[in-house]
Coordinates of C-alpha atoms in Angstrom, one line a residue:
X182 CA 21.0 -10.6 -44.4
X183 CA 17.6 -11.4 -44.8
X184 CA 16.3 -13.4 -48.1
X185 CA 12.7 -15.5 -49.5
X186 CA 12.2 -18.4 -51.9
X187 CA 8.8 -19.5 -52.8
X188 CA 7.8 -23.2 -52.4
X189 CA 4.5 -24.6 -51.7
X190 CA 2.5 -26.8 -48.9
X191 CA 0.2 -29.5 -50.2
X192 CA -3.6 -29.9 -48.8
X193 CA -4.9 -33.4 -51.1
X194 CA -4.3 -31.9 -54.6
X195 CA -4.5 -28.2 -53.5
X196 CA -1.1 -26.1 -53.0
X197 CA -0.9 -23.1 -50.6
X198 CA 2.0 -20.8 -51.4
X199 CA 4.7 -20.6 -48.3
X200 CA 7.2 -18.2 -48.2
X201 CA 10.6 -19.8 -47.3
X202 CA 12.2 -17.1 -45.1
X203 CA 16.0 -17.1 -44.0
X204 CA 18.0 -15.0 -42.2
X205 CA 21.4 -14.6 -41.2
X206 CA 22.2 -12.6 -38.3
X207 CA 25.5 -12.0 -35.8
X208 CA 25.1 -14.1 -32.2
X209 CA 25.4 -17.5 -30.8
X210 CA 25.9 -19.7 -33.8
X211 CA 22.7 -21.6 -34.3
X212 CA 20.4 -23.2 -36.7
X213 CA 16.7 -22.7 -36.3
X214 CA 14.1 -23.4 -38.5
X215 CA 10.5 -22.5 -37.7
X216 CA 7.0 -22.1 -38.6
X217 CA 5.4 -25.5 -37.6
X218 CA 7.7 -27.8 -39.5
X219 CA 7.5 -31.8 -39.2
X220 CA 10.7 -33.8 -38.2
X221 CA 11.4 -33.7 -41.8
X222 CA 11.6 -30.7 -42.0
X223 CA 13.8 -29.9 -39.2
X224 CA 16.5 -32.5 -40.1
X225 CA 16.7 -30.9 -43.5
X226 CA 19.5 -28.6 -41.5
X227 CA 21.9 -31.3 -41.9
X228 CA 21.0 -32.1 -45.2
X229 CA 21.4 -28.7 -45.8
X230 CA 24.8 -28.2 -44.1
X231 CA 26.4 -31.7 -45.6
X232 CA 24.9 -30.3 -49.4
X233 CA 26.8 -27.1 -49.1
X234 CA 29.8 -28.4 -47.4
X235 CA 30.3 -31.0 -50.4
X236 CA 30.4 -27.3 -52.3
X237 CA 32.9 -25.9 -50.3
X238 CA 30.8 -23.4 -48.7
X239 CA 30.4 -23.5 -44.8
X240 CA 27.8 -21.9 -43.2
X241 CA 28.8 -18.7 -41.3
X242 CA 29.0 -19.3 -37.5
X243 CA 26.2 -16.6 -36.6
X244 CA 22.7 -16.9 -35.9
X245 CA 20.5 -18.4 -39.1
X246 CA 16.8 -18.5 -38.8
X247 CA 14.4 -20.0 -41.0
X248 CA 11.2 -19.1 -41.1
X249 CA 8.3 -21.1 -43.3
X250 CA 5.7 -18.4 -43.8
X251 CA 2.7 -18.6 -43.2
X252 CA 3.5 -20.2 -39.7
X253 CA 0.0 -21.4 -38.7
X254 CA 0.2 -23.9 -41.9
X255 CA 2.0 -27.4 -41.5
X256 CA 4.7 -28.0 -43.2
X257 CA 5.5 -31.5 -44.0
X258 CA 8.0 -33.6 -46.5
X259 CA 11.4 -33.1 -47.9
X260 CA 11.0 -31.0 -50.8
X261 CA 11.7 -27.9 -48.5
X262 CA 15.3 -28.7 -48.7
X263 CA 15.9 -27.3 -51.8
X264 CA 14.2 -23.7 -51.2
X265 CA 16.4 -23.7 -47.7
X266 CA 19.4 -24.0 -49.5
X267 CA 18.6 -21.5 -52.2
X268 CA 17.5 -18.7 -49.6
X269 CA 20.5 -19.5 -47.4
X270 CA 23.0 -19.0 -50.2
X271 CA 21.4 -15.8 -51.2
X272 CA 21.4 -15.0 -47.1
X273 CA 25.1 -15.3 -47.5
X274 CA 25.4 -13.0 -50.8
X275 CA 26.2 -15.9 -53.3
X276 CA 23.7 -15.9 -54.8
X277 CA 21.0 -12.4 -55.7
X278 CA 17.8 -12.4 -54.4
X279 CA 16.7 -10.9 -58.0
X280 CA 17.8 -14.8 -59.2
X281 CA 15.2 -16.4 -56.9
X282 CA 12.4 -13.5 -57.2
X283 CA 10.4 -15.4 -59.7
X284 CA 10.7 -18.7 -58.2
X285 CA 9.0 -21.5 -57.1
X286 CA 11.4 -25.1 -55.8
X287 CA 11.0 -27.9 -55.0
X288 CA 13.7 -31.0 -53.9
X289 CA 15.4 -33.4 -51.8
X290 CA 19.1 -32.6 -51.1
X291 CA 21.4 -35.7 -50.2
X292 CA 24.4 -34.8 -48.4
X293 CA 26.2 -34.8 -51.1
X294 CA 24.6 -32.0 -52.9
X295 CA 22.5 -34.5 -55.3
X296 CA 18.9 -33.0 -55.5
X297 CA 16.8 -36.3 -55.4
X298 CA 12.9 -36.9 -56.4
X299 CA 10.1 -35.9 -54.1
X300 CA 6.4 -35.7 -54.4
X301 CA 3.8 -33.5 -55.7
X302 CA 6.2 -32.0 -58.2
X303 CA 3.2 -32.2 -60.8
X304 CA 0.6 -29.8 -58.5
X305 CA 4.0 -27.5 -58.1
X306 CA 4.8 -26.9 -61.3
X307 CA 0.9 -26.5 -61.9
X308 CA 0.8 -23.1 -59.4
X309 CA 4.0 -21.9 -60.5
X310 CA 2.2 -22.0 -64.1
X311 CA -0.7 -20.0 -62.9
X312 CA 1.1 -17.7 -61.0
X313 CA 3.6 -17.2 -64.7
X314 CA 6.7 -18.1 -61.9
X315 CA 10.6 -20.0 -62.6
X316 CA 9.8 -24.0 -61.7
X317 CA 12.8 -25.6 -60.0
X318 CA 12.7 -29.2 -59.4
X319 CA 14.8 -32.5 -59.4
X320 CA 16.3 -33.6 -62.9
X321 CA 14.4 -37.1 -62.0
X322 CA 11.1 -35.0 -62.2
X323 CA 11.8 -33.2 -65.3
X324 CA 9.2 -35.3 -67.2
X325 CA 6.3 -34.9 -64.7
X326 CA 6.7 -31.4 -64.3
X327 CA 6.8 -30.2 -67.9
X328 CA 3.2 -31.2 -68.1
X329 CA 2.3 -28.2 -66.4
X330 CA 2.6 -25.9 -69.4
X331 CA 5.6 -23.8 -71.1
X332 CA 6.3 -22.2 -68.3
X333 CA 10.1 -22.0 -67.4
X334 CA 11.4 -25.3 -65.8
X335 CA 15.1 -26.1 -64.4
X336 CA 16.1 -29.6 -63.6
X337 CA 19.4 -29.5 -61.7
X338 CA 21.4 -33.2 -61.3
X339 CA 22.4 -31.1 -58.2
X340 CA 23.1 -28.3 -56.3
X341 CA 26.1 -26.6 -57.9
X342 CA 24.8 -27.1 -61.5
X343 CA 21.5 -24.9 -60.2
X344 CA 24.2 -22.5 -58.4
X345 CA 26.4 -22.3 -61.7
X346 CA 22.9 -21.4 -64.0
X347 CA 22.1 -18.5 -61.4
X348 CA 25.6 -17.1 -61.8
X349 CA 25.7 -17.8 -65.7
X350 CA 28.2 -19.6 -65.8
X351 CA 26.8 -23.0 -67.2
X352 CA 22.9 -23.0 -68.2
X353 CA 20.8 -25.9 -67.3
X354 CA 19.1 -27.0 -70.8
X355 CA 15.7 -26.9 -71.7
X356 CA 13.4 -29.7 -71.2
X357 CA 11.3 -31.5 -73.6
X358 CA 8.8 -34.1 -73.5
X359 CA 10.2 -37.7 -74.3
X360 CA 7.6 -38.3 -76.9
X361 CA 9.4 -42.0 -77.4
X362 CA 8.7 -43.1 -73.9
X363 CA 5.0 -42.1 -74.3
X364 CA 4.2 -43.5 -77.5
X365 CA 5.7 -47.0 -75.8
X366 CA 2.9 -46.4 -73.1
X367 CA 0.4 -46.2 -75.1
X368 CA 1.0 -49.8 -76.6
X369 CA 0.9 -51.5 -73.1
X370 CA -1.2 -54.5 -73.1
X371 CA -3.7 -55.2 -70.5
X372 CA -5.2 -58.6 -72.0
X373 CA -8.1 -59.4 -74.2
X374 CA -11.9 -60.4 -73.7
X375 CA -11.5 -63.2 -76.6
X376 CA -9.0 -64.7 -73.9
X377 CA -12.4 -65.4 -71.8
X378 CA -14.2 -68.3 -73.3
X379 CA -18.3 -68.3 -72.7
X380 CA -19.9 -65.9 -70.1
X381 CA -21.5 -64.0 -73.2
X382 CA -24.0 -62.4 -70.1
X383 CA -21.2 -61.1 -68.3
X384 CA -19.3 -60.2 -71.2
X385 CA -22.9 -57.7 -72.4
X386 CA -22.6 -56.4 -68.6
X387 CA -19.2 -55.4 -68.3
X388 CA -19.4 -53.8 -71.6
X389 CA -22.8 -52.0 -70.6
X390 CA -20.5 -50.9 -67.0
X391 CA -17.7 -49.4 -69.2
X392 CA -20.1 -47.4 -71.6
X393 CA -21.6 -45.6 -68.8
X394 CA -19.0 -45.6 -66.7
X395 CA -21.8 -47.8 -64.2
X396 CA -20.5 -49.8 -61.0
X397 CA -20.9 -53.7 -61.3
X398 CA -21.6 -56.5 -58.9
X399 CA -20.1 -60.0 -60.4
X400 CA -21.7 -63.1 -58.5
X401 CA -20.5 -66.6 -58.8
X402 CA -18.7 -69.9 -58.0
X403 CA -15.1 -69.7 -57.5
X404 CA -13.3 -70.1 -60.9
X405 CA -15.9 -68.7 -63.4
X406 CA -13.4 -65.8 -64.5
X407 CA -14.7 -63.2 -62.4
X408 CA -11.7 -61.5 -61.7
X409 CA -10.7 -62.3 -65.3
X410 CA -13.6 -60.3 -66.7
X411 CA -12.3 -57.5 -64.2
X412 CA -8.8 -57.3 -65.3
X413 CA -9.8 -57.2 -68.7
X414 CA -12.1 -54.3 -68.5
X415 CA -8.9 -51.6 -68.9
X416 CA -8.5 -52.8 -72.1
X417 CA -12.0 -51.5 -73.7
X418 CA -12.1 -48.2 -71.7
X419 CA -11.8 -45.3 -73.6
X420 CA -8.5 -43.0 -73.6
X421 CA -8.8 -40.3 -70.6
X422 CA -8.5 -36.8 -72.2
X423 CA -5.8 -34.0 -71.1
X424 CA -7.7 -32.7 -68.3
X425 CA -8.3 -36.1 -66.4
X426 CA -4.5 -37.2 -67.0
X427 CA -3.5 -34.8 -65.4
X428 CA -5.8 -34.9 -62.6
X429 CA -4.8 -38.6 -62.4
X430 CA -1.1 -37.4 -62.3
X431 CA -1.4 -35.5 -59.9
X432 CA -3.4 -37.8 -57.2
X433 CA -0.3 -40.3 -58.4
X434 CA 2.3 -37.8 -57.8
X435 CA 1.1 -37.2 -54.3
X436 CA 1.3 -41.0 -53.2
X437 CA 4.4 -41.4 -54.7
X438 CA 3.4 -44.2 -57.2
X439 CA 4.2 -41.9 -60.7
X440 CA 5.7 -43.7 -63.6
X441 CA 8.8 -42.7 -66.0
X442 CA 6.6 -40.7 -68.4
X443 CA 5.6 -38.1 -66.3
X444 CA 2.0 -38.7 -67.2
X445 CA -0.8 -41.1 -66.7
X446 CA -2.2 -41.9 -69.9
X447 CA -4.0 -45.0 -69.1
X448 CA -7.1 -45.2 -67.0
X449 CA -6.0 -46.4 -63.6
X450 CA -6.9 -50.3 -62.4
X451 CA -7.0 -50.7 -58.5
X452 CA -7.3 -54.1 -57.0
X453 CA -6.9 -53.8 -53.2
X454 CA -7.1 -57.0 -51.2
X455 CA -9.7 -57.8 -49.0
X456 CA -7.8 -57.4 -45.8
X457 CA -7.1 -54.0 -47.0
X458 CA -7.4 -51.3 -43.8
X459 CA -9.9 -47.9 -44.1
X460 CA -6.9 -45.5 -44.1
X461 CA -5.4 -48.1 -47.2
X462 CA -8.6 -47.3 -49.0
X463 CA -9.2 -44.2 -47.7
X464 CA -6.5 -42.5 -47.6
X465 CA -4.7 -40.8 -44.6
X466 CA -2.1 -41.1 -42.4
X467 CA 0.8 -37.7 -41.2
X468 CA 0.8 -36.7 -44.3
X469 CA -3.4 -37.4 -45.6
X470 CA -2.3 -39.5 -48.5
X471 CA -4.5 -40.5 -51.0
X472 CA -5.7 -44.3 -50.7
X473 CA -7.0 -46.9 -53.2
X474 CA -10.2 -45.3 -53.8
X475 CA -8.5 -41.7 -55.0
X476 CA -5.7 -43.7 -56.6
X477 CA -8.9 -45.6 -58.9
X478 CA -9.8 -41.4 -59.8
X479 CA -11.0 -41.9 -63.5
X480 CA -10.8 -45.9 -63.6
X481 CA -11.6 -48.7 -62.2
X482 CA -11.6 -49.6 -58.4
X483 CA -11.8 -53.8 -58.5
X484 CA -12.9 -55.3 -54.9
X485 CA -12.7 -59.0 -55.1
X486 CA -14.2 -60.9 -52.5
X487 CA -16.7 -57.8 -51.8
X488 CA -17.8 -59.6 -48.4
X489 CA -14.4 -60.3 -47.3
X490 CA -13.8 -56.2 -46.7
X491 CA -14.4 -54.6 -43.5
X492 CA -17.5 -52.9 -42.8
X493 CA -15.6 -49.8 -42.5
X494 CA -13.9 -50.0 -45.6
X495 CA -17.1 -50.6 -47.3
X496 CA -19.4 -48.2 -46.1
X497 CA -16.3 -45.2 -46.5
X498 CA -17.5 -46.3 -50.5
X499 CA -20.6 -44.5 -50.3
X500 CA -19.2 -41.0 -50.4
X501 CA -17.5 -41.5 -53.6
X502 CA -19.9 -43.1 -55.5
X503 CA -22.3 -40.7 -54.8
X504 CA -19.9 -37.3 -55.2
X505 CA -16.8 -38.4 -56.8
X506 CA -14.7 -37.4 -54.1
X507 CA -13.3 -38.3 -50.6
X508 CA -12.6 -36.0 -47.6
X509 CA -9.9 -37.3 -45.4
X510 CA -10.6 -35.7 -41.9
X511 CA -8.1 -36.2 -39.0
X512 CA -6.7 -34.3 -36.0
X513 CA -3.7 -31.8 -37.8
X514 CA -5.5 -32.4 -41.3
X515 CA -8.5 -31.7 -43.6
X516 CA -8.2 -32.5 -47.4
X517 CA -10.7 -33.7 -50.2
X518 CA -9.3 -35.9 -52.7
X519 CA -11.2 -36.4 -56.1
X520 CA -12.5 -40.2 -56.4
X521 CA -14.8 -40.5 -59.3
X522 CA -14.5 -43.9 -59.7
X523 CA -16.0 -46.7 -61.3
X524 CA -16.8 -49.6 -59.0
X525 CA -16.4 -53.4 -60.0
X526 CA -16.8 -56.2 -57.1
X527 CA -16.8 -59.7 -57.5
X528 CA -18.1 -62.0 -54.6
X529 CA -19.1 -65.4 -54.0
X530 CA -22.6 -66.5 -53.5
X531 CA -22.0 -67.7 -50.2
X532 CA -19.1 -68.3 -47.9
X533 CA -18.3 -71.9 -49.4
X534 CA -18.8 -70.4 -52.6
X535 CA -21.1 -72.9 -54.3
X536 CA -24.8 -71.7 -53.3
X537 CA -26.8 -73.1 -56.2
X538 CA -24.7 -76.1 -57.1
X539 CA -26.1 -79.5 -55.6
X540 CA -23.2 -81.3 -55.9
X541 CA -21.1 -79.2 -54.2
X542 CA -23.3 -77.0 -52.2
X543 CA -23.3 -76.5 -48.0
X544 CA -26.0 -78.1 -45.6
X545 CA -27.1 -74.1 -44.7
X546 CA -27.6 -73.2 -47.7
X547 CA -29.8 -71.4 -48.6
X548 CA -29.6 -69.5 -45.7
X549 CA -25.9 -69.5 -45.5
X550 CA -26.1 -66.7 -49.1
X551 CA -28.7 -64.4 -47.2
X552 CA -26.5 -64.3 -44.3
X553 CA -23.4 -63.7 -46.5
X554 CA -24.8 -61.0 -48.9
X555 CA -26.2 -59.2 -45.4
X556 CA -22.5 -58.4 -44.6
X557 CA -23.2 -55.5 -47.7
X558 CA -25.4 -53.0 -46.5
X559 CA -28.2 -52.1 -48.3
X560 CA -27.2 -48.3 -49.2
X561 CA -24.0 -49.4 -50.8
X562 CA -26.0 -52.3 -52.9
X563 CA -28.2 -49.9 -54.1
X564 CA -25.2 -47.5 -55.6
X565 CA -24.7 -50.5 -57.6
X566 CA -25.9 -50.4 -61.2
X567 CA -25.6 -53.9 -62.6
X568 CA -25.8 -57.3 -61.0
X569 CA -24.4 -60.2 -63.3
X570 CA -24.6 -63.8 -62.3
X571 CA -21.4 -65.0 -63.6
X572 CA -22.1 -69.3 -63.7
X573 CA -19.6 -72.1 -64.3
X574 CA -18.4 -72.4 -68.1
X575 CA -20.0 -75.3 -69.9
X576 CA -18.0 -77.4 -72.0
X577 CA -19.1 -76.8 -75.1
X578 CA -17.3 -73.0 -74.5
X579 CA -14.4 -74.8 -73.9
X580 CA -14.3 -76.1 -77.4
X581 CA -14.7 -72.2 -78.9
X582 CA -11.3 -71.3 -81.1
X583 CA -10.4 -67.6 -79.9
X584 CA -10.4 -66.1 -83.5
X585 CA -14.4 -66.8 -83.1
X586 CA -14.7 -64.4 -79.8
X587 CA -15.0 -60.6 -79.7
X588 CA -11.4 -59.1 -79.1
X589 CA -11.1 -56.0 -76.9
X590 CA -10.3 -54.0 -79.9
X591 CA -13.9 -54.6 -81.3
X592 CA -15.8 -53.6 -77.7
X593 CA -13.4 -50.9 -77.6
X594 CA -14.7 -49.2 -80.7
X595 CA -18.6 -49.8 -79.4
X596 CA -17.7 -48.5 -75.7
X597 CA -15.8 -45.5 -77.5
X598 CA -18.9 -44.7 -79.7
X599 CA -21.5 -44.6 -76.8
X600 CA -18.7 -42.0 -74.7
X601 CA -18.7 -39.9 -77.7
X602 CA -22.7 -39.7 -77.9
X603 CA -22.5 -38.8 -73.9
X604 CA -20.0 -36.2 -74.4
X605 CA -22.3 -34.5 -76.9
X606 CA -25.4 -35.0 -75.0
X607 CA -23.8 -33.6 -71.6
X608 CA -20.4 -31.9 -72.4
X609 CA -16.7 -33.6 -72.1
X610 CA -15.5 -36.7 -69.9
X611 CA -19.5 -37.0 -68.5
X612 CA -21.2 -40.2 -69.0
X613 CA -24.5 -41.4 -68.2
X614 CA -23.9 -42.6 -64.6
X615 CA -23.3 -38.9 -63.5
X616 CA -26.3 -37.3 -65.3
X617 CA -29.0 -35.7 -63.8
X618 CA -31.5 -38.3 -63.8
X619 CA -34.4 -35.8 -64.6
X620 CA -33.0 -35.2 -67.8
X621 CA -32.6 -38.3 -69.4
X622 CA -37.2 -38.8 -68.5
X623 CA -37.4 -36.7 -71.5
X624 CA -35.9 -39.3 -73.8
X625 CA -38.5 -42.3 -72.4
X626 CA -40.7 -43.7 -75.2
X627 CA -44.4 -44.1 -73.9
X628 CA -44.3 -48.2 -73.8
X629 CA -40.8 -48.0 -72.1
X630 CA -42.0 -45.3 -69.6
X631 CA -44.9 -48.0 -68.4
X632 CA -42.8 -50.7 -68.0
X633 CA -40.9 -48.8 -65.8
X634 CA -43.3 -47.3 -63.7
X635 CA -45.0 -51.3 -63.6
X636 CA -41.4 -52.6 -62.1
X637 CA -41.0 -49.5 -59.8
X638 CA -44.7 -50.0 -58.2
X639 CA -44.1 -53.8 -57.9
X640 CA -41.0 -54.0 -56.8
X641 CA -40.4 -51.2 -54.9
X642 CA -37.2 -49.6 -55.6
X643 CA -36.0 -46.8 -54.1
X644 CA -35.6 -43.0 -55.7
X645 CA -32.1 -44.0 -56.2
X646 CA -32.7 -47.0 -58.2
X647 CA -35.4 -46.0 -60.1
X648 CA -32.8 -43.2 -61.5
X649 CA -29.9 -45.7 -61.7
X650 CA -32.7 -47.8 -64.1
X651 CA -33.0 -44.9 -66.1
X652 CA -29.4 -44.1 -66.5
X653 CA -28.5 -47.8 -67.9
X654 CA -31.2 -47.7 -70.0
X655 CA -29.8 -44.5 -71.4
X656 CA -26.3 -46.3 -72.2
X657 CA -28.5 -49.6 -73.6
X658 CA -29.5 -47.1 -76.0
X659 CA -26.7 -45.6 -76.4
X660 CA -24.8 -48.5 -77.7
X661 CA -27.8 -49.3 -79.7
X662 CA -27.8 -46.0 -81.5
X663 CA -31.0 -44.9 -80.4
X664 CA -31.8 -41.3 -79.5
X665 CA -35.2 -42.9 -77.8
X666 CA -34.9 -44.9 -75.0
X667 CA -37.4 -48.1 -75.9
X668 CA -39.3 -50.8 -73.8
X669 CA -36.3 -53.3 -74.5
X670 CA -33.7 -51.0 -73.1
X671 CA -35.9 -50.8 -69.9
X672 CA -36.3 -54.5 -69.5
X673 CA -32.9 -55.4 -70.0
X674 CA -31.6 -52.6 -67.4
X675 CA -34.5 -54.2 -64.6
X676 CA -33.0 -57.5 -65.4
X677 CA -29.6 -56.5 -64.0
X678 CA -31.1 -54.7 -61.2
X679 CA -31.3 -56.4 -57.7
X680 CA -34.9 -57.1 -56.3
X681 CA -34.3 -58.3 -52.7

């Protein structure tokens, strides 16, 4: 008997429909599944046989064939197991193939019938909402996949409580969102700024970088707080609306790294070490995983010790930060992965790290920092919006009390502000770094337009940077409340902009 179950193939955060085929037919008795699956895949059959086994159903001794439709795509993961199992058992008339019609599954089967959590359950339950279809998936995934929509969802422990719904015997209940677990998110710390005593310049830059979502250079000695600033910078971003949750959830589903409220609600924070590989940042691998940089989709991709990276890894950055995705190409795979992401480095002035200071300084210096900063090529520095020089904390910061610095809380409510002004000015979630920089000429004041044509004639920036000016200028003004953008808007953008 011949029977289908849809499931689906994942390409980066695309889905492709594949028709799980089975068929049961008298001859040698044999197991066979086909249509280009990986060795996952094909060791699913004993998954599958232990599963049912642990039901008390055999399988018949004739001739079964699976077939994963369409054969030319490849198949790859566990989460086939589940629609294997369900077209077999209608194959051998336990179940009816009108039970599984409207279907789309997804699982893991252990061998004792258990169906355990897999990946991509959120872009699964996402096509079998457009396509109005049945979700099945893991009881572990319940959470992640109801944020699909209302469509129809069953979360089976395991096998014979999805095989008891079908035959109505004992219905799977409906799932709801955990609102508690949520709501406990949301309250998540992630540090203060009044925790940082001094670097007031740095502070005005960072705070500049998450109003207009602009990438940052930090530069300084070791132990000024650079990556302190950094890891504080989550707590004054704005909240991500439905649509980029979502889009976050699903990168995170695909790399496995999902959390227990089936939604990302917070803006991810990605700090990769330096000795981090291209495919780690990348993405890639069998499978095309996402890597750092699609993981930091919507947030913040931190790269301490910016030098320290390979040239590789650094120059795979300029993609991303001038589209907002990545394209993972390899042999048996193609996929784009969304990576609009907010860059902050952090480096050292030079390889000792104290360029500048007498005391402490090297005998090549200053030679030693030009070599050091060449290591960065010059299209990547010139994607960078902001360059702070982040210097040692005097002593007299030391002696501030923490009630007298900004909290988070405070920056917050400026950073949120400015957002809300972009939003209106260029629709939802866009900011200032992705504008068109044509349109934000129109908002130059005559003074301001001078200045800027003086510093771009003098010190010749590129295209690029003259636009990147224009777009912090546009957030200056933005937390200042101005619709015009004014000669002191333009001179503090040029004074984080890098000369040479």
């Amino acid at each position: 008997m011949y029977a289908c179950v849809k499931t689906v193939a994942f390409f980066g955060v695309s889905t492709v429909e594949v028709d799980v085929q089975a068929q049961v037919l008298n001859g040698i008795p044999s197991f066979s599944i086909v249509g280009l699956p990986d060795k996952t895949v094909a060791e699913s059959r004993e998954r599958i046989r232990s599963s049912l086994y642990s039901m008390g159903i055999a399988l018949p001794s004739k001739r079964i064939t699976v077939n994963l439709a369409p054969a030319d795509v490849q198949k790859e993961g566990s989460h086939y197991d589940l629609p294997i199992a369900l077209a077999l058992l209608v194959a051998m008339d336990i179940i009816s193939q009108e039970d599984i019609m409207n279907v789309v599954a997804v699982g893991e089967l252990s061998l004792t019938g258990e169906i355990s959590k897999v990946l991509g359950v959120l872009p699964a339950a996402i096509f079998a909402k457009k396509y109005d279809r049945m979700f099945v998936c893991p009881e572990s995934c319940a959470q992640e996949a109801i944020w699909a929509g209302d469509n129809l969802i069953l979360a089976p422990k395991n096998l014979i409580s999805l095989l008891n719904h079908f035959k109505g015997q004992q219905l799977l209940p409906k799932i709801n969102i955990d609102r508690n677990k949520i709501n406990q998110f949301e309250t998540t710390s992630f540090g203060c700024f009044s925790e940082i005593k001094g670097q007031l310049l740095a502070k005005r830059a960072i705070e500049l970088a998450a109003a207009g979502n602009h990438n940052i250079l930090m530069l300084g000695p070791p132990g000024v707080g650079k990556s302190m600033l950094a890891s504080r910078i989550p707590s004054i971003l704005p909240p991500m609306n439905s649509q980029e949750s979502l889009e976050v959830t699903m990168i995170h589903s695909l790399a496995g790294q999902m959390n227990d409220y089936g939604l990302i609600l917070q803006r991810p924070y990605r700090a990769p070490h330096h000795s981090a590989s291209l495919p780690a940042l990348v993405g890639g691998g069998n499978n095309a995983k996402p890597g750092e940089i699609s993981l930091a989709h919507n947030g913040v991709l931190f790269l301490d010790e910016l030098p320290e990276f390979s040239r590789a890894a650094l120059e795979s950055l300029r993609q991303p930060l001038e589209n907002g995705n990545i394209t993972i190409a390899r042999a048996n795979n193609h996929v784009t992965y969304p990576a609009k992401i907010q860059l902050v480095a952090a480096m050292n002035p030079c390889r000792c790290g104290y360029l500048g200071i007498q005391s402490k300084e090297c005998s090549k210096a200053p030679r030693c920092g030009q070599e050091y900063l060449r290591k960065i090529s010059g299209p990547l520095l010139d994607r960078i919006d902001i360059y702070i020089d982040v210097p040692e904390v005097k002593i007299k910061d030391y002696c501030q009390n923490k009630s007298e610095l900004e909290t988070s809380k405070i920056i917050r409510e400026r950073v949120i502000k400015a957002r809300k002004i972009q939003s209106e000015r260029y629709g939802e979630g866009k900011t200032n770094a992705n504008a068109q920089g044509n349109d934000l000429e129109k908002y130059l004041s005559d003074s301001a337009r001078k200045i800027l044509f003086a510093f771009i004639d003098k010190a010749q920036i590129s295209a690029r940077g003259f636009y990147r000016i224009l777009k912090l200028s546009r957030t200056i003004a933005d937390l200042a409340e101005s619709e015009t953008i004014a000669e002191e808007h333009i001179a503090e953008s040029i004074e984080y902009r890098r000369i040479n």
